[in-house]
């Protein structure tokens, strides 16, 4: 495997720059890291998959006691202070069907602050405080799948629009079956993906999340690319030569672009799961009685498309 320093030295030798010159070394580093990111964005690489799932526990609704609200005010008062901070969660009261985001609250304190002012006044309304968004981790680049052992069940990912058609704010209590990605959780750290669940959890359960990890740029001379070693001085280096030739206005630029793209495709072929699967039979392969060929015998439970 090639260290970051070795890659810089090799790239400098091939494009005619001097790695020992600080300004040129800065360019070499940038080109190598840019090439790494281009490669990593081009495919769902198995080597980016976390070896262990991220486990997140669901949170049930809080409904203990009552809450007082004042029209035009963002301050609410619980009759029984939640023992945990409910900042970031949402509240719905019996005096209003609207959901309000709680922006500030301290554990075991009776008062909390809403994102926007309440519409109605109530002295003792029943309520539901709900966790609507679940953050992941700064190490998560993209969720592959979420599954739980209660049913057991692999949750189905939907678009936010389709998810909303389930009316998640109402009649949504049970064991989660679907999820949708919901942007970035700014409170959990830069770039942390978050998601929503339906039905809303009515019990504390463990959700296991398979995900692709975030790949950081190399910086120290001894750093090693997350890309497997056999691709370091081939695909990665060729990818770094593309911006180098562009910067130098070298005639090799078009050839390098073409070679780099073909190398990425070669990488994909090695990691493409479908290369090792049987193809799915279609209707043309299995004709009805009276057809020219008749039914073709297939192995038991062989997958076929109707």
Short mmCIF file of C-alpha atoms in Angstrom, two decimals:
data_model
loop_
_atom_site.label_atom_id
_atom_site.label_comp_id
_atom_site.label_asym_id
_atom_site.label_seq_id
_atom_site.Cartn_x
_atom_site.Cartn_y
_atom_site.Cartn_z
CA UNK A 1 0.00 0.00 0.00
CA UNK A 2 1.09 3.55 -0.68
CA UNK A 3 1.20 6.22 2.00
CA UNK A 4 0.00 9.74 1.30
CA UNK A 5 3.63 10.84 0.96
CA UNK A 6 4.46 8.07 -1.52
CA UNK A 7 1.42 9.03 -3.63
CA UNK A 8 2.55 12.66 -3.64
CA UNK A 9 6.05 11.70 -4.71
CA UNK A 10 4.83 9.35 -7.45
CA UNK A 11 2.32 11.89 -8.77
CA UNK A 12 5.00 14.60 -8.81
CA UNK A 13 7.35 12.35 -10.78
CA UNK A 14 4.70 11.51 -13.38
CA UNK A 15 3.46 15.05 -14.00
CA UNK A 16 6.77 16.85 -13.68
CA UNK A 17 6.34 18.72 -10.40
CA UNK A 18 8.55 18.89 -7.29
CA UNK A 19 6.95 17.48 -4.15
CA UNK A 20 9.56 19.16 -1.96
CA UNK A 21 8.33 22.62 -3.01
CA UNK A 22 5.61 23.64 -0.56
CA UNK A 23 3.27 25.28 -3.09
CA UNK A 24 3.48 22.30 -5.44
CA UNK A 25 3.04 19.82 -2.59
CA UNK A 26 -0.22 21.60 -1.68
CA UNK A 27 -1.51 21.04 -5.22
CA UNK A 28 -0.44 17.39 -5.22
CA UNK A 29 -2.24 16.73 -1.94
CA UNK A 30 -5.41 18.41 -3.15
CA UNK A 31 -5.44 16.46 -6.42
CA UNK A 32 -4.99 13.13 -4.63
CA UNK A 33 -7.76 13.84 -2.12
CA UNK A 34 -10.08 15.09 -4.86
CA UNK A 35 -9.47 11.90 -6.84
CA UNK A 36 -10.25 9.82 -3.77
CA UNK A 37 -13.57 11.62 -3.31
CA UNK A 38 -14.49 11.20 -6.98
CA UNK A 39 -13.87 7.46 -6.73
CA UNK A 40 -15.79 7.10 -3.47
CA UNK A 41 -18.82 8.98 -4.83
CA UNK A 42 -19.03 6.84 -7.96
CA UNK A 43 -20.30 3.61 -6.37
CA UNK A 44 -21.58 1.97 -3.18
CA UNK A 45 -18.20 0.47 -2.34
CA UNK A 46 -18.24 -2.48 0.11
CA UNK A 47 -15.06 -1.24 1.78
CA UNK A 48 -16.96 1.86 2.98
CA UNK A 49 -19.60 -0.25 4.72
CA UNK A 50 -19.32 -0.19 8.50
CA UNK A 51 -18.41 -3.65 9.87
CA UNK A 52 -20.87 -3.19 12.75
CA UNK A 53 -24.33 -1.57 12.66
CA UNK A 54 -25.14 1.63 14.49
CA UNK A 55 -27.77 0.93 17.17
CA UNK A 56 -30.31 3.62 18.03
CA UNK A 57 -33.00 3.16 20.65
CA UNK A 58 -36.44 4.53 19.94
CA UNK A 59 -38.12 6.98 22.31
CA UNK A 60 -41.73 6.72 23.42
CA UNK A 61 -44.15 9.62 23.82
CA UNK A 62 -44.37 11.60 27.08
CA UNK A 63 -47.93 12.26 28.24
CA UNK A 64 -47.62 12.63 32.03
CA UNK A 65 -49.66 15.44 33.57
CA UNK A 66 -50.90 18.56 31.81
CA UNK A 67 -49.42 21.65 30.22
CA UNK A 68 -50.30 25.33 30.29
CA UNK A 69 -50.02 27.47 27.15
CA UNK A 70 -50.71 31.14 26.44
CA UNK A 71 -51.77 32.45 23.05
CA UNK A 72 -48.98 34.56 21.55
CA UNK A 73 -46.36 33.20 23.96
CA UNK A 74 -43.56 30.70 23.33
CA UNK A 75 -43.37 29.64 26.99
CA UNK A 76 -45.20 26.53 28.19
CA UNK A 77 -45.40 25.06 31.68
CA UNK A 78 -45.71 21.36 32.52
CA UNK A 79 -47.60 20.30 35.64
CA UNK A 80 -45.08 17.46 35.93
CA UNK A 81 -41.62 18.36 34.68
CA UNK A 82 -40.15 15.84 32.19
CA UNK A 83 -37.17 14.13 33.79
CA UNK A 84 -35.19 14.32 30.53
CA UNK A 85 -34.62 17.27 28.27
CA UNK A 86 -37.28 17.38 25.54
CA UNK A 87 -35.54 20.07 23.50
CA UNK A 88 -35.79 19.17 19.82
CA UNK A 89 -38.99 17.15 20.31
CA UNK A 90 -42.51 18.18 19.32
CA UNK A 91 -45.60 18.77 21.43
CA UNK A 92 -49.31 18.56 20.63
CA UNK A 93 -51.94 19.61 23.18
CA UNK A 94 -55.63 18.85 23.59
CA UNK A 95 -56.36 22.54 22.95
CA UNK A 96 -54.71 22.51 19.51
CA UNK A 97 -54.08 19.86 16.85
CA UNK A 98 -50.91 21.63 15.73
CA UNK A 99 -47.48 20.28 16.58
CA UNK A 100 -44.91 22.70 18.01
CA UNK A 101 -41.18 22.20 18.16
CA UNK A 102 -39.68 22.61 21.62
CA UNK A 103 -36.46 24.55 21.12
CA UNK A 104 -35.28 24.83 24.72
CA UNK A 105 -35.80 22.74 27.85
CA UNK A 106 -33.73 21.49 30.76
CA UNK A 107 -34.30 18.10 32.36
CA UNK A 108 -36.57 18.21 35.46
CA UNK A 109 -37.56 21.84 34.77
CA UNK A 110 -41.28 22.59 34.34
CA UNK A 111 -40.98 25.36 31.74
CA UNK A 112 -39.95 24.99 28.11
CA UNK A 113 -39.73 27.20 25.03
CA UNK A 114 -41.55 26.69 21.74
CA UNK A 115 -40.15 27.54 18.31
CA UNK A 116 -43.20 29.70 17.53
CA UNK A 117 -45.88 31.20 19.75
CA UNK A 118 -48.87 29.08 20.77
CA UNK A 119 -52.17 29.76 19.01
CA UNK A 120 -54.45 29.03 21.96
CA UNK A 121 -54.53 29.50 25.71
CA UNK A 122 -54.99 26.50 27.99
CA UNK A 123 -54.42 26.17 31.73
CA UNK A 124 -54.38 22.39 31.98
CA UNK A 125 -54.32 20.73 28.56
CA UNK A 126 -53.36 17.12 28.10
CA UNK A 127 -50.46 16.71 25.72
CA UNK A 128 -48.15 14.44 23.76
CA UNK A 129 -44.42 15.14 23.51
CA UNK A 130 -42.92 13.14 20.65
CA UNK A 131 -39.46 12.58 19.22
CA UNK A 132 -40.04 13.05 15.50
CA UNK A 133 -36.46 13.01 14.23
CA UNK A 134 -33.70 10.53 15.01
CA UNK A 135 -30.10 11.62 14.47
CA UNK A 136 -27.38 9.12 13.58
CA UNK A 137 -23.65 9.82 13.86
CA UNK A 138 -21.04 12.05 12.26
CA UNK A 139 -19.44 8.83 10.98
CA UNK A 140 -22.53 8.01 8.89
CA UNK A 141 -22.37 9.07 5.26
CA UNK A 142 -25.46 7.23 4.02
CA UNK A 143 -27.89 4.74 5.52
CA UNK A 144 -28.10 1.43 3.64
CA UNK A 145 -30.88 -0.16 5.65
CA UNK A 146 -32.61 -0.07 9.05
CA UNK A 147 -33.90 -3.22 10.70
CA UNK A 148 -35.39 -4.30 13.99
CA UNK A 149 -35.74 -7.64 15.74
CA UNK A 150 -39.21 -7.23 17.21
CA UNK A 151 -41.17 -8.45 14.19
CA UNK A 152 -38.36 -9.05 12.82
CA UNK A 153 -38.49 -6.55 10.02
CA UNK A 154 -36.35 -4.54 7.65
CA UNK A 155 -37.80 -1.06 7.50
CA UNK A 156 -38.82 0.21 4.08
CA UNK A 157 -37.31 3.51 3.03
CA UNK A 158 -39.72 5.97 1.42
CA UNK A 159 -39.53 9.50 0.08
CA UNK A 160 -40.50 12.30 2.49
CA UNK A 161 -43.57 12.99 0.34
CA UNK A 162 -44.82 9.40 0.47
CA UNK A 163 -43.97 9.23 4.16
CA UNK A 164 -46.16 12.27 4.83
CA UNK A 165 -49.12 10.54 3.16
CA UNK A 166 -49.20 8.20 6.18
CA UNK A 167 -50.13 11.24 8.29
CA UNK A 168 -47.39 10.51 10.85
CA UNK A 169 -48.73 13.06 13.34
CA UNK A 170 -51.93 11.08 13.91
CA UNK A 171 -52.90 7.42 14.38
CA UNK A 172 -49.26 6.45 14.22
CA UNK A 173 -48.39 4.33 17.22
CA UNK A 174 -46.81 0.91 16.91
CA UNK A 175 -43.65 -0.89 15.81
CA UNK A 176 -41.85 1.13 13.08
CA UNK A 177 -42.12 -0.28 9.57
CA UNK A 178 -41.01 2.56 7.30
CA UNK A 179 -38.58 5.45 7.49
CA UNK A 180 -37.59 8.45 5.42
CA UNK A 181 -34.42 10.50 5.46
CA UNK A 182 -34.97 13.95 6.89
CA UNK A 183 -31.94 16.07 6.14
CA UNK A 184 -29.17 16.87 8.58
CA UNK A 185 -29.29 16.93 12.38
CA UNK A 186 -27.50 20.20 13.07
CA UNK A 187 -27.52 19.63 16.84
CA UNK A 188 -25.58 16.36 16.56
CA UNK A 189 -22.62 17.62 14.55
CA UNK A 190 -21.87 18.70 11.01
CA UNK A 191 -23.22 16.40 8.32
CA UNK A 192 -25.13 14.03 10.64
CA UNK A 193 -28.04 12.40 8.72
CA UNK A 194 -31.38 12.08 10.49
CA UNK A 195 -34.57 10.14 9.74
CA UNK A 196 -38.23 9.81 10.70
CA UNK A 197 -40.21 6.69 11.62
CA UNK A 198 -43.71 5.39 11.01
CA UNK A 199 -45.58 4.24 12.97
CA UNK A 200 -44.29 6.28 15.86
CA UNK A 201 -42.66 3.86 18.35
CA UNK A 202 -44.96 2.80 21.20
CA UNK A 203 -42.12 1.01 22.96
CA UNK A 204 -38.37 1.34 23.36
CA UNK A 205 -36.73 -0.93 20.79
CA UNK A 206 -33.31 -1.15 19.17
CA UNK A 207 -32.98 -0.09 15.55
CA UNK A 208 -29.91 -1.48 13.84
CA UNK A 209 -28.55 0.67 11.03
CA UNK A 210 -26.22 -0.54 8.31
CA UNK A 211 -24.42 2.39 6.76
CA UNK A 212 -21.58 3.68 4.62
CA UNK A 213 -18.91 5.49 6.62
CA UNK A 214 -17.65 8.99 5.98
CA UNK A 215 -14.23 8.96 4.32
CA UNK A 216 -11.97 11.80 5.39
CA UNK A 217 -9.21 13.36 3.34
CA UNK A 218 -5.64 12.29 3.93
CA UNK A 219 -3.45 14.88 5.63
CA UNK A 220 -0.44 13.31 7.38
CA UNK A 221 2.35 11.80 5.27
CA UNK A 222 1.74 8.37 6.82
CA UNK A 223 -2.01 8.37 6.11
CA UNK A 224 -3.38 5.52 4.00
CA UNK A 225 -6.34 5.88 1.65
CA UNK A 226 -9.53 4.05 2.59
CA UNK A 227 -9.49 2.68 -0.96
CA UNK A 228 -7.93 -0.84 -1.04
CA UNK A 229 -4.16 -0.85 -1.62
CA UNK A 230 -4.27 -2.51 -5.04
CA UNK A 231 -5.97 0.58 -6.46
CA UNK A 232 -3.61 3.17 -4.92
CA UNK A 233 -0.98 3.52 -7.64
CA UNK A 234 -3.43 2.75 -10.44
CA UNK A 235 -6.92 4.23 -10.17
CA UNK A 236 -6.25 6.73 -7.37
CA UNK A 237 -3.05 8.00 -8.93
CA UNK A 238 -4.62 8.22 -12.39
CA UNK A 239 -7.52 10.19 -10.90
CA UNK A 240 -5.06 12.66 -9.39
CA UNK A 241 -3.32 13.07 -12.75
CA UNK A 242 -6.56 14.35 -14.33
CA UNK A 243 -6.62 17.73 -12.53
CA UNK A 244 -2.82 17.85 -12.67
CA UNK A 245 -2.81 17.64 -16.48
CA UNK A 246 -5.65 20.17 -16.62
CA UNK A 247 -3.67 22.57 -14.43
CA UNK A 248 -0.53 22.07 -16.53
CA UNK A 249 -2.53 22.28 -19.80
CA UNK A 250 -0.90 19.03 -20.78
CA UNK A 251 -1.99 17.21 -23.93
CA UNK A 252 -2.36 14.01 -21.87
CA UNK A 253 -5.46 15.41 -20.16
CA UNK A 254 -8.13 13.79 -22.44
CA UNK A 255 -6.35 10.43 -22.36
CA UNK A 256 -6.07 10.56 -18.57
CA UNK A 257 -9.78 11.35 -18.19
CA UNK A 258 -10.74 8.39 -20.36
CA UNK A 259 -8.33 6.05 -18.59
CA UNK A 260 -9.50 7.14 -15.14
CA UNK A 261 -13.17 6.54 -16.00
CA UNK A 262 -12.43 3.10 -17.44
CA UNK A 263 -10.43 2.19 -14.32
CA UNK A 264 -13.37 3.13 -12.09
CA UNK A 265 -15.62 0.89 -14.18
CA UNK A 266 -13.11 -1.93 -13.73
CA UNK A 267 -13.27 -1.42 -9.98
CA UNK A 268 -17.07 -1.52 -10.06
CA UNK A 269 -17.06 -4.83 -11.92
CA UNK A 270 -14.97 -6.41 -9.20
CA UNK A 271 -17.35 -5.25 -6.47
CA UNK A 272 -20.64 -5.63 -8.35
CA UNK A 273 -22.71 -8.27 -6.56
CA UNK A 274 -24.88 -9.04 -9.59
CA UNK A 275 -21.89 -10.55 -11.38
CA UNK A 276 -22.21 -13.57 -9.10
CA UNK A 277 -25.98 -14.00 -9.22
CA UNK A 278 -28.30 -15.99 -11.47
CA UNK A 279 -30.33 -13.76 -13.70
CA UNK A 280 -34.06 -13.37 -13.02
CA UNK A 281 -36.32 -15.24 -15.43
CA UNK A 282 -38.85 -13.10 -17.28
CA UNK A 283 -42.12 -13.84 -19.09
CA UNK A 284 -40.31 -14.46 -22.37
CA UNK A 285 -38.42 -17.33 -20.70
CA UNK A 286 -41.51 -19.03 -19.31
CA UNK A 287 -44.27 -19.13 -21.92
CA UNK A 288 -47.87 -20.16 -21.18
CA UNK A 289 -49.37 -23.44 -22.34
CA UNK A 290 -49.96 -23.28 -26.07
CA UNK A 291 -46.84 -21.22 -26.71
CA UNK A 292 -44.08 -22.37 -28.95
CA UNK A 293 -41.91 -23.62 -26.11
CA UNK A 294 -44.32 -24.30 -23.28
CA UNK A 295 -43.27 -24.01 -19.65
CA UNK A 296 -39.58 -24.30 -18.92
CA UNK A 297 -38.65 -26.31 -15.81
CA UNK A 298 -37.12 -24.03 -13.19
CA UNK A 299 -35.42 -24.79 -9.87
CA UNK A 300 -37.64 -24.61 -6.77
CA UNK A 301 -38.35 -21.01 -5.71
CA UNK A 302 -36.29 -19.68 -8.64
CA UNK A 303 -36.96 -15.90 -8.83
CA UNK A 304 -38.89 -14.78 -11.84
CA UNK A 305 -40.55 -11.59 -13.01
CA UNK A 306 -44.16 -11.86 -14.08
#
